[in-house]
Amino acid sequence: MKILTGNDLGSGDVVWWDGKGWSRDVNDAVDVGDAADAILAAEEAARRVNASYAIAATQTADDVRPAHIKDRIRALGPTVRLDLSLRPGDPDAAKQVI
Amino acid sequence: MYQYDSYDQAMVDARVEEFRGQVARRLSGELTEDQFKPLRLKNGLYLQLHAYMLRVAIPYGTLSGKQMRLLGDIADKYDRGYGHFTTRQNIQYNWIKLDDTPDILADLATVEMHAIQTSGNCIRNISSDHFAGAAADELVDPRPYAELLRQWSSFHPEFDYLPRKFKIAVIASDTDRAAMRLHDIGIQMVANEAGEIGARFYVGGGMGRTPMIAPVIREFVPALQMISYAEACLRVYNRYGRRDNKYKARIKILVHEIGADEYRRQVEEEFAHILTLGLEPPQAEFDRIAAFFADPGFESGLSDAVDRSDPDFALWLDQNTAAHKQPGYAVVVISLKPTGGIPGDASADQIRLMGDLGTAYSLDELRVTHTQNIVLPHVKKADLYTLWQKLDVAGLASANLDLISDIIACPGLDYCSLANARSIPLAQKISKRFADMDRQRDLGELKLKISGCINACGHHHAGHIGILGVDRKGTENYQLSFGGSEAADTSLGVITGPGFSEDGVVDALEKATDVYLTQRSEGERFLDTYRRIGMAPFKEAIYG
Ligand code: HEM
Ligand code: SF4
């Protein structure tokens, strides 16, 4: 699948396109097919996202997994500060994104 | 310490207000990201993996207690309770919100700090010897000269759009504690035969993808002419530096391509011209600056005796303190490298505490080192034990300065958008594997440096042992190199061979240190043994 990501303009938070807006949770990301460029142009213009781009990902039974390690780390947070990540209670979180 | 005059303060305040307007226009949509990005970068604001990142300048790494405490407060108020001290003697915050940035810069301005020229193709924050003004081995205090350069290079319109970033370091002792020859311009203050102070210029050093050691371009420039000489060096670069190719745009490439002799010839020609214009700063201005760096009221007649009866304290004393020029005082290095910790990171509480300790025990002065540690430059020997106890309680008393666990590591793929691999988890693994302090001390001085990509922010080329993170078909891989140094014996590391996985590299390190232990001669450091016996025995142990 092809999904969209970027950073929230004001807060800088990593966000993912969920079909209607931008979510903090990569698992909300939806396949945008051929619409990537159009959505990104409109969303950047509306200042709802910054530094956005499209990436490849796979949908598994329970999550959306970006193809590249960099985006998996963006989705989680720093692997060395899981307390600040999106899965603070999960000691295996780092292993799963690598 | 240098104190802003009304010009400095007005410039910084005006810059804060200017940026406030720019941020408002970005948020309102008047500016696109393409328009705004160069403006935010001029103010040290990057966009990294998880958020905006703000890099705050710490000129020549010198801070007062009040400034340090404010850095701690910023970490709490606007970030997530910590900051990262960098190899360029600055601090970075990883979780900054765009809307907060003008307020952060305004807070910084209240203590004479800013984030100007910490990014972009301009002259960056000037770095120096972190023991300046305290070291027993310095000729003069290099900071007045660094400050002179700072004033000249701040908002210098001619050098605002250089082909690429430009980094200057100034030292004044033969022991190089600032990686001086790995800068675009490295300056060593020296004395000529008449005993006059001047600057020896090294130009064209750097790390990154094409590491180079700067050659000497001029042996002696009279002190007050050093600005003009630097101007000539930059002017030639500005004219001929490779603007066509980002990867060839640093001055090192120009000096390398045309050769040091031709570069020198052109600089001398330009210098001769500048001298006819009479632009040198007046002696009185230099004296005014130098007065700020006068010795900070040392007490005289203090004893050099230290009670070593607490064995843990004695180990720290031997490892983490250095000789001070004033009898009865010592230079203390606070290690930000606890076992399993994140090199260079400190919590808001730790930052404030170090600020308080700097005020109480170090005549209100602190330094940031390019090795990502903090220095209290002027501590009375009589206070060392009390100070150590206070550091220990806060987890700041690791006695590992210059040992294998005193690792330099860049933020790597945990934070940096340019990274190929993570640096920090590797540093953590290594420091845990070598956690036994007796073993570390037995291995002796061993400078280990890790970068998460070829940009070399973690100085891996200059590590006795260097590690570079690379991307191998989507997985993290690490190249190992030996033989680098950024001290007076500057050299560049040589890659051992094929790369390793994260665990593989830790195993390889262990094999390499075993080779050192069996092969070393009396008094040799890892680096010395490597230089004597060469790569072959190490290679055999690692890959054999
Ligand atoms: C996280 C954001 C960072 C980015 C985007 C970044 C980017 C870069 C780039 C692109 C280069 C190569 C420049 C060239 O060769 O032309 C570089 C070099 C360097 N950076 Fe960083 N860096 C970052 C963080 C850091 C940190 C945290 C430190 C200190 C720990 C640092 C210190 C340096 C140093 C010392 C060099 C090499 C010396 C040189 O060739 O100038 N940087 N950086
Ligand atoms: S060396 Fe590479 S990974 Fe590390 S901070 Fe610099 S640019 Fe980022």
XYZ file of C-alpha atoms and ligand atoms in Angstrom:
693
model
C 0.000 0.000 0.000
C 0.955 3.618 -0.396
C 0.518 5.871 2.609
C 1.163 9.541 3.372
C 3.119 11.053 6.189
C 4.520 14.395 7.295
C 4.822 16.584 10.345
C 2.175 18.759 11.874
C 3.076 22.326 10.967
C 2.767 23.830 14.424
C 3.704 21.007 16.775
C 6.065 19.125 14.477
C 4.379 15.842 15.464
C 4.700 12.947 13.031
C 1.334 12.408 11.353
C -0.272 9.948 8.918
C -3.113 10.487 6.443
C -6.204 8.616 7.610
C -8.473 9.436 4.679
C -10.023 12.522 6.243
C -7.267 14.134 8.239
C -3.956 13.476 9.931
C -3.524 10.967 12.735
C -0.634 10.433 15.154
C -1.099 6.660 14.820
C 0.412 4.941 11.803
C -2.207 2.220 12.103
C -4.823 4.749 11.029
C -3.008 5.289 7.729
C -4.996 4.434 4.609
C -3.924 3.367 1.149
C -4.063 6.417 -1.107
C -3.390 4.669 -4.387
C -2.807 7.232 -7.133
C -4.141 10.165 -5.137
C -0.901 10.891 -3.210
C 0.218 13.981 -5.102
C -3.200 15.580 -5.130
C -3.797 15.022 -1.418
C -0.341 16.239 -0.431
C -0.637 19.376 -2.539
C -4.013 20.235 -1.052
C -2.974 19.479 2.527
C 0.299 21.410 2.302
C -1.559 24.345 0.793
C -4.069 24.244 3.635
C -1.161 24.150 6.139
C -2.496 21.023 7.772
C 0.821 19.251 7.272
C 4.462 20.082 6.612
C 7.287 18.259 4.831
C 4.919 15.546 3.664
C 5.693 12.599 1.419
C 4.334 9.280 0.234
C 5.856 5.945 1.249
C 5.336 2.259 0.665
C 3.938 0.208 3.531
C 2.323 -3.141 4.186
C -0.933 -3.808 5.975
C -0.692 -6.784 8.310
C -3.411 -8.272 10.466
C -2.836 -5.830 13.292
C -0.741 -2.959 12.030
C 0.510 -0.822 9.187
C 4.228 -1.296 8.667
C 6.176 1.334 6.680
C 8.695 -0.219 4.313
C 11.669 1.798 5.500
C 13.174 1.641 8.976
C 13.307 5.446 9.155
C 9.543 5.728 8.855
C 9.012 2.893 11.301
C 11.087 4.831 13.817
C 9.148 7.982 13.010
C 5.950 6.059 13.668
C 7.154 4.862 17.061
C 9.466 7.535 18.445
C 13.117 7.217 19.473
C 13.919 3.567 20.191
C 16.202 4.688 23.007
C 13.489 6.671 24.779
C 10.471 4.403 24.672
C 9.035 6.415 27.536
C 8.575 9.225 24.998
C 7.357 6.950 22.218
C 3.823 6.087 21.213
C 4.131 2.720 22.930
C 5.670 3.592 26.307
C 4.432 0.436 28.025
C 5.741 -2.021 25.457
C 9.326 -3.174 26.030
C 9.405 -4.959 22.662
C 8.401 -1.891 20.694
C 11.950 -1.095 19.589
C 12.632 -4.623 18.361
C 9.474 -4.631 16.318
C 10.324 -1.545 14.312
C 13.846 -2.578 13.422
C 33.143 35.768 30.577
C 32.137 37.987 27.702
C 29.113 40.165 28.412
C 26.916 41.623 25.726
C 27.146 45.338 25.148
C 24.087 47.250 23.995
C 24.818 46.427 20.339
C 24.979 42.699 20.959
C 21.756 42.756 22.956
C 19.914 44.936 20.456
C 20.946 42.641 17.594
C 19.782 39.522 19.360
C 16.513 41.098 20.541
C 15.768 42.387 17.060
C 16.384 38.940 15.666
C 13.890 37.383 18.059
C 11.182 39.805 16.968
C 12.013 39.286 13.325
C 11.656 35.537 13.735
C 8.405 35.961 15.657
C 7.009 37.696 12.597
C 8.329 35.027 10.272
C 6.778 32.218 12.324
C 3.444 34.031 12.405
C 3.547 34.402 8.633
C 4.371 30.731 8.191
C 1.519 29.678 10.454
C -0.902 32.002 8.700
C 0.125 30.661 5.316
C 1.778 33.799 3.980
C 5.017 31.844 3.701
C 5.388 28.416 2.146
C 7.809 25.900 3.637
C 10.196 26.554 0.756
C 10.251 30.222 1.716
C 10.325 29.640 5.447
C 12.912 26.869 5.666
C 15.958 29.090 5.035
C 14.603 31.555 7.599
C 14.109 28.968 10.311
C 17.481 27.401 9.602
C 19.059 30.825 10.129
C 17.646 30.569 13.622
C 18.809 27.058 14.368
C 15.431 25.413 13.816
C 15.541 22.105 11.948
C 12.804 19.622 11.206
C 13.970 16.199 12.311
C 12.408 12.758 12.536
C 9.915 13.359 15.304
C 9.574 17.096 15.633
C 11.371 20.375 15.171
C 14.850 20.486 16.658
C 16.430 23.670 17.994
C 20.195 24.064 18.159
C 21.372 26.753 20.569
C 24.791 28.333 20.158
C 27.215 28.220 23.052
C 30.080 30.436 21.866
C 33.362 28.587 22.378
C 31.428 26.324 24.730
C 31.537 28.770 27.651
C 28.488 29.250 29.897
C 27.640 30.931 33.182
C 25.648 29.134 35.852
C 22.627 31.269 35.036
C 22.820 30.394 31.346
C 23.123 26.691 32.124
C 20.130 26.837 34.458
C 18.089 28.502 31.754
C 19.028 25.700 29.343
C 17.588 23.301 31.915
C 14.438 25.382 32.281
C 13.918 25.422 28.516
C 14.157 21.620 28.460
C 11.304 21.476 30.980
C 9.161 24.286 29.731
C 9.285 23.694 25.987
C 10.801 20.260 25.444
C 10.458 16.860 27.097
C 12.737 17.394 30.026
C 16.163 16.904 28.494
C 18.716 18.278 26.066
C 21.554 16.876 23.969
C 25.029 18.405 24.143
C 26.775 18.146 20.796
C 30.259 17.753 19.368
C 30.197 21.393 18.353
C 29.850 22.490 21.972
C 26.186 23.383 21.467
C 22.935 22.023 22.853
C 20.041 20.606 20.851
C 16.432 20.171 21.893
C 14.554 17.416 20.109
C 10.858 18.118 20.667
C 10.330 21.760 19.873
C 7.050 23.208 18.663
C 7.176 25.842 15.967
C 4.735 28.081 17.817
C 6.979 28.074 20.907
C 10.195 28.925 19.130
C 9.975 32.744 19.297
C 9.354 32.510 23.054
C 12.304 30.168 23.503
C 14.561 32.549 21.624
C 13.234 35.419 23.743
C 14.032 33.449 26.907
C 17.530 32.746 25.603
C 18.056 36.429 24.834
C 17.470 37.274 28.507
C 20.708 35.457 29.311
C 22.664 36.624 26.264
C 22.098 33.503 24.202
C 20.638 32.733 20.783
C 20.482 30.170 17.997
C 21.834 32.392 15.241
C 24.237 30.853 12.720
C 23.853 27.361 14.125
C 22.743 26.183 10.705
C 22.988 27.189 7.076
C 25.882 28.074 4.827
C 27.423 30.684 7.069
C 30.178 30.859 9.663
C 28.914 28.682 12.486
C 29.415 28.962 16.195
C 33.135 29.212 16.897
C 34.552 26.430 18.984
C 37.563 26.417 21.248
C 39.517 24.552 23.870
C 37.108 23.567 26.645
C 39.897 24.090 29.173
C 40.565 27.652 27.946
C 41.516 30.035 30.711
C 42.208 27.155 33.074
C 44.630 24.785 31.359
C 48.109 24.600 32.773
C 49.534 24.197 29.278
C 48.028 27.153 27.423
C 50.040 30.020 25.988
C 47.195 32.506 26.304
C 43.443 32.253 26.736
C 42.153 31.554 23.201
C 38.663 32.878 23.917
C 39.275 36.617 23.423
C 40.450 35.744 19.915
C 37.464 33.472 19.407
C 35.215 36.278 20.618
C 36.833 38.714 18.205
C 36.084 36.237 15.425
C 32.550 35.780 16.700
C 31.848 39.502 16.521
C 33.332 39.727 13.055
C 31.464 36.691 11.749
C 28.055 37.477 13.275
C 25.751 38.677 10.499
C 28.758 39.339 8.266
C 26.885 40.015 5.015
C 29.678 38.847 2.736
C 29.719 35.432 4.372
C 26.016 34.835 4.712
C 25.729 32.752 1.543
C 28.906 30.754 1.430
C 29.111 27.699 -0.822
C 28.632 25.586 2.315
C 28.736 25.710 6.122
C 31.926 27.017 7.705
C 33.398 25.986 11.038
C 36.249 27.662 12.895
C 38.101 26.499 16.000
C 40.665 28.457 18.023
C 43.141 26.916 20.456
C 46.242 28.171 22.247
C 48.123 25.118 23.441
C 50.039 22.315 21.785
C 47.577 19.821 23.219
C 44.683 20.069 20.824
C 41.430 19.604 22.722
C 39.210 21.027 19.985
C 39.871 18.866 16.891
C 41.287 22.074 15.482
C 42.779 20.607 12.315
C 39.458 19.057 11.352
C 37.802 22.447 10.944
C 37.384 24.621 7.864
C 39.740 27.034 9.580
C 41.740 25.916 12.587
C 43.694 28.556 14.442
C 46.397 27.996 16.998
C 47.555 31.063 18.900
C 51.352 30.969 19.026
C 54.248 33.228 19.973
C 56.902 34.328 17.482
C 60.593 34.713 18.278
C 59.986 38.227 19.565
C 57.426 36.820 21.977
C 54.489 38.454 20.224
C 51.206 36.590 20.037
C 49.813 35.664 16.662
C 47.696 33.100 14.864
C 48.821 30.051 12.944
C 46.211 29.308 10.301
C 45.265 25.812 9.210
C 42.713 25.816 6.397
C 40.708 23.099 4.687
C 40.149 20.445 7.309
C 36.869 18.685 7.827
C 35.058 15.417 8.342
C 31.945 14.458 6.428
C 32.176 12.211 3.406
C 35.647 13.455 2.424
C 37.631 13.846 5.636
C 40.746 15.988 5.414
C 43.347 17.290 7.805
C 43.939 20.990 7.335
C 47.382 22.030 6.105
C 49.137 25.080 7.546
C 48.444 28.056 5.316
C 50.373 30.594 7.353
C 52.668 30.119 10.318
C 52.140 33.490 11.935
C 49.589 36.247 11.499
C 49.923 39.108 14.003
C 47.001 38.900 16.423
C 45.208 42.042 15.319
C 45.485 41.032 11.668
C 43.841 37.664 12.157
C 40.387 38.962 11.220
C 41.754 40.318 7.962
C 43.534 37.050 7.287
C 40.386 35.048 7.996
C 38.517 37.420 5.724
C 41.010 36.743 2.949
C 40.700 32.977 3.483
C 36.926 33.177 3.227
C 36.912 35.559 0.307
C 38.949 33.183 -1.831
C 36.648 30.360 -0.818
C 33.532 32.400 -1.484
C 34.821 33.196 -4.936
C 35.956 29.737 -6.020
C 34.214 27.228 -3.748
C 32.166 24.639 -5.655
C 28.619 25.946 -5.597
C 27.697 23.472 -8.333
C 27.959 20.406 -6.138
C 26.912 20.261 -2.489
C 29.275 17.367 -1.852
C 32.249 19.285 -3.142
C 31.336 22.657 -1.728
C 33.331 22.688 1.510
C 36.575 24.647 1.583
C 38.560 21.439 2.065
C 37.705 20.434 -1.505
C 38.845 23.796 -2.876
C 42.134 23.677 -0.970
C 42.629 20.093 -2.059
C 41.785 20.714 -5.718
C 43.884 23.812 -6.285
C 46.519 22.764 -3.763
C 47.588 24.433 -0.531
C 50.274 26.498 -2.305
C 47.956 28.017 -4.853
C 45.287 28.613 -2.221
C 47.890 30.318 -0.020
C 49.065 32.480 -2.902
C 45.556 33.726 -3.527
C 44.881 34.324 0.155
C 48.108 36.296 0.531
C 47.185 38.430 -2.453
C 43.785 39.174 -0.967
C 45.307 39.736 2.464
C 47.784 42.266 1.081
C 44.881 44.129 -0.448
C 42.813 44.108 2.762
C 45.770 45.413 4.757
C 45.821 48.536 2.590
C 42.303 49.358 3.796
C 43.158 49.656 7.468
C 40.261 47.531 8.714
C 42.084 45.852 11.600
C 40.361 46.122 14.968
C 42.054 48.681 17.241
C 44.113 47.356 20.126
C 41.698 49.070 22.511
C 38.807 46.977 21.235
C 40.757 43.787 21.652
C 41.756 44.875 25.161
C 38.123 45.583 25.970
C 37.172 42.056 24.917
C 40.148 40.458 26.609
C 39.233 42.133 29.907
C 36.089 39.993 30.036
C 38.263 36.910 30.076
C 40.596 38.054 32.834
C 41.209 35.446 35.498
C 38.087 35.193 37.653
C 39.447 36.129 41.081
C 41.412 33.012 41.979
C 42.433 32.737 45.604
C 46.143 32.451 46.114
C 48.099 30.332 48.543
C 45.681 27.388 48.431
C 46.927 23.914 49.158
C 47.168 21.272 46.445
C 46.485 18.474 48.905
C 43.423 16.297 48.342
C 42.194 13.637 50.752
C 42.069 10.431 48.703
C 40.776 8.137 51.428
C 37.484 7.395 49.658
C 38.571 4.963 46.911
C 35.684 5.745 44.537
C 36.450 9.404 44.813
C 40.135 8.770 44.187
C 39.329 6.928 40.946
C 37.177 9.817 39.735
C 39.815 12.315 40.810
C 42.482 10.552 38.770
C 40.289 10.068 35.730
C 38.095 13.157 35.477
C 40.175 16.083 36.678
C 42.998 17.924 34.924
C 45.793 20.256 35.943
C 44.846 23.896 36.479
C 47.192 26.802 35.927
C 46.435 28.172 39.405
C 47.827 26.287 42.417
C 45.084 24.843 44.592
C 42.598 24.534 41.723
C 41.617 21.729 39.367
C 39.648 21.408 36.133
C 36.746 18.991 36.556
C 35.091 17.101 33.724
C 31.558 15.877 34.339
C 30.945 12.799 32.222
C 27.601 12.624 30.431
C 28.317 8.994 29.582
C 26.942 6.746 32.321
C 26.908 3.023 31.566
C 23.978 2.347 29.233
C 23.172 6.041 28.954
C 22.727 8.277 25.933
C 25.984 10.130 25.232
C 25.552 13.871 25.631
C 22.004 13.762 26.984
C 21.226 15.405 30.304
C 17.902 15.870 32.045
C 16.567 19.308 32.913
C 17.336 18.633 36.578
C 20.882 17.563 35.784
C 21.429 20.629 33.617
C 20.180 22.958 36.347
C 22.221 21.139 38.969
C 25.370 21.481 36.879
C 24.550 25.183 36.562
C 24.227 25.477 40.330
C 27.452 23.568 40.901
C 29.200 25.795 38.370
C 28.077 28.827 40.329
C 28.936 27.377 43.707
C 32.222 25.643 42.947
C 33.628 26.935 39.664
C 33.510 30.710 39.880
C 30.228 30.652 37.960
C 31.678 29.092 34.821
C 30.992 25.950 32.831
C 32.093 24.602 29.483
C 30.643 22.179 26.986
C 33.241 19.883 25.449
C 33.268 18.593 21.880
C 33.293 15.163 23.480
C 29.791 15.855 24.815
C 30.781 16.323 28.430
C 30.606 19.336 30.759
C 33.580 21.045 32.365
C 33.737 22.961 35.624
C 36.944 24.813 34.861
C 37.891 26.396 38.182
C 37.285 24.142 41.169
C 39.236 24.513 44.387
C 40.900 21.248 45.263
C 39.498 21.593 48.764
C 35.970 21.435 47.271
C 36.519 18.427 45.046
C 35.208 15.808 47.443
C 32.005 17.675 48.239
C 31.468 18.377 44.570
C 31.984 14.735 43.668
C 29.420 13.635 46.247
C 26.847 16.016 44.804
C 27.537 14.818 41.271
C 27.331 11.205 42.364
C 23.859 11.617 43.820
C 22.691 13.019 40.474
C 24.238 10.230 38.385
C 26.920 12.571 37.075
C 30.051 11.054 38.573
C 30.999 8.411 35.992
C 34.776 8.138 36.280
C 35.314 7.307 32.618
C 36.826 10.343 30.933
C 38.681 9.324 27.730
C 38.026 5.642 28.406
C 36.201 3.308 26.034
C 32.798 4.194 27.499
C 33.329 7.951 27.083
C 31.758 7.536 23.655
C 30.913 10.324 21.254
C 27.720 9.444 19.420
C 25.586 11.543 17.125
C 21.783 11.336 17.424
C 21.659 8.836 14.540
C 18.470 7.247 13.273
C 16.685 7.683 16.570
C 16.385 11.398 15.875
C 18.150 12.474 12.708
C 16.437 12.536 9.330
C 19.720 12.072 7.455
C 20.807 8.948 9.323
C 21.398 5.498 7.897
C 21.587 3.695 11.192
C 21.129 4.262 14.875
C 24.168 5.368 16.867
C 22.838 5.595 20.402
C 21.785 1.959 20.970
C 25.212 0.883 19.804
C 26.896 3.265 22.245
C 24.697 1.863 24.990
C 25.588 -1.731 24.134
C 29.288 -0.986 24.053
C 29.266 0.822 27.364
C 27.401 -2.097 28.923
C 29.706 -4.719 27.433
C 32.713 -2.850 28.797
C 30.991 -1.754 32.005
C 33.704 -3.196 34.278
C 35.713 -0.141 35.271
C 38.904 -2.073 36.012
C 38.804 -3.421 32.507
C 38.207 0.056 31.097
C 41.101 1.526 33.008
C 43.288 -1.331 31.876
C 42.395 -0.496 28.271
C 43.380 3.084 29.002
C 42.737 6.077 26.783
C 40.533 4.882 23.956
C 38.459 7.330 22.003
C 35.434 5.697 20.457
C 33.271 7.752 18.133
C 30.074 6.805 16.341
C 28.259 8.522 13.467
C 24.928 7.415 12.051
C 25.874 8.451 8.527
C 28.743 9.726 6.448
C 28.195 13.340 7.535
C 30.364 12.358 10.495
C 28.741 14.504 13.178
C 29.993 11.876 15.629
C 33.624 12.402 14.470
C 34.052 8.711 13.621
C 36.945 9.435 11.245
C 38.863 10.832 14.203
C 38.159 8.040 16.670
C 40.940 5.769 17.855
C 38.075 3.450 17.074
C 35.433 4.846 14.758
C 32.072 3.385 13.854
C 29.987 4.500 10.913
C 26.378 3.455 10.434
C 25.461 2.471 6.881
C 22.305 1.213 5.246
C 22.678 -2.269 3.840
C 19.558 -3.110 1.889
C 17.323 -1.571 4.492
C 19.072 -2.933 7.567
C 21.506 -1.167 9.834
C 25.117 -2.058 9.305
C 28.260 -0.696 10.897
C 31.720 -0.050 9.491
C 34.593 -0.141 11.879
C 37.760 1.916 11.550
C 40.941 2.251 13.575
C 43.679 4.802 13.905
C 41.912 8.162 13.871
C 42.789 10.992 16.217
C 41.675 14.571 16.647
C 44.360 15.572 19.084
C 47.692 17.177 18.223
C 48.577 13.948 16.379
C 45.524 14.270 14.133
C 44.988 11.339 11.789
C 42.113 9.724 9.939
C 40.885 6.245 10.679
C 41.196 3.339 8.268
C 38.267 0.983 7.644
C 38.903 -2.544 8.903
C 36.934 -4.338 6.197
C 33.355 -5.528 5.697
C 30.745 -4.108 8.053
C 28.912 -5.723 10.950
C 25.507 -6.009 12.533
C 24.993 -4.166 15.806
C 25.993 -7.153 17.920
C 28.734 -8.074 15.494
C 30.448 -4.760 15.903
C 30.495 -5.063 19.685
C 32.080 -8.513 19.370
C 34.617 -7.170 16.902
C 35.519 -4.405 19.325
C 36.172 -6.921 22.017
C 38.465 -8.913 19.726
C 40.319 -5.756 18.742
C 40.879 -4.682 22.321
C 42.152 -8.191 23.078
C 44.744 -7.801 20.324
C 45.797 -4.537 21.889
C 46.097 -6.071 25.351
C 48.360 -8.869 24.143
C 50.466 -6.757 21.786
C 50.915 -3.482 23.625
C 54.277 -2.309 24.833
C 54.821 -0.380 28.005
C 52.894 2.884 28.067
C 51.190 2.402 24.720
C 47.588 3.412 24.154
C 45.376 1.431 21.753
C 46.129 4.067 19.127
C 49.890 3.758 19.583
C 49.828 -0.018 19.319
C 47.694 0.182 16.200
C 50.103 2.668 14.663
C 53.063 0.456 15.470
C 51.731 -2.955 14.444
C 49.296 -1.898 11.715
C 45.925 -3.271 10.718
C 46.869 -6.891 9.902
C 46.789 -8.463 13.395
C 43.527 -6.702 14.176
C 41.988 -7.813 10.920
C 42.984 -11.367 11.534
C 41.397 -11.366 14.963
C 38.208 -9.718 13.788
C 37.606 -11.565 10.523
C 39.908 -14.588 10.815
C 20.268 16.058 13.952
C 20.493 17.022 13.060
C 21.769 17.164 12.296
C 21.860 17.340 10.960
C 20.715 17.440 9.993
C 23.275 17.421 10.653
C 23.763 17.579 9.358
C 25.099 17.526 9.048
C 25.631 17.449 7.721
C 24.792 17.436 6.444
C 26.990 17.399 7.819
C 27.982 17.265 6.695
C 28.327 18.559 6.149
C 29.331 18.475 5.027
O 30.254 17.672 5.070
O 29.189 19.293 4.112
C 27.308 17.469 9.214
C 28.590 17.475 9.728
C 28.856 17.627 11.073
N 27.943 17.832 12.092
Fe 25.965 17.579 11.932
N 23.981 17.298 11.779
C 23.108 17.131 12.816
C 23.415 16.966 14.131
C 24.671 17.142 14.631
C 25.016 16.880 15.980
C 24.058 16.397 17.059
C 26.321 17.180 16.105
C 27.159 17.003 17.330
C 27.025 15.854 18.073
C 26.805 17.640 14.824
C 28.103 18.056 14.524
C 28.636 17.945 13.264
C 30.040 17.823 13.015
C 31.138 17.912 14.059
C 30.178 17.594 11.643
C 31.433 17.230 10.926
C 32.408 18.272 10.807
C 32.302 18.975 9.530
O 32.675 18.431 8.471
O 31.853 20.120 9.579
N 25.772 17.590 13.959
N 26.143 17.545 9.944
S 26.281 11.890 11.363
Fe 24.503 11.659 10.064
S 23.095 10.556 11.409
Fe 24.584 11.481 12.724
S 23.677 13.458 13.299
Fe 25.036 13.782 11.540
S 23.686 13.739 9.806
Fe 22.598 12.749 11.490
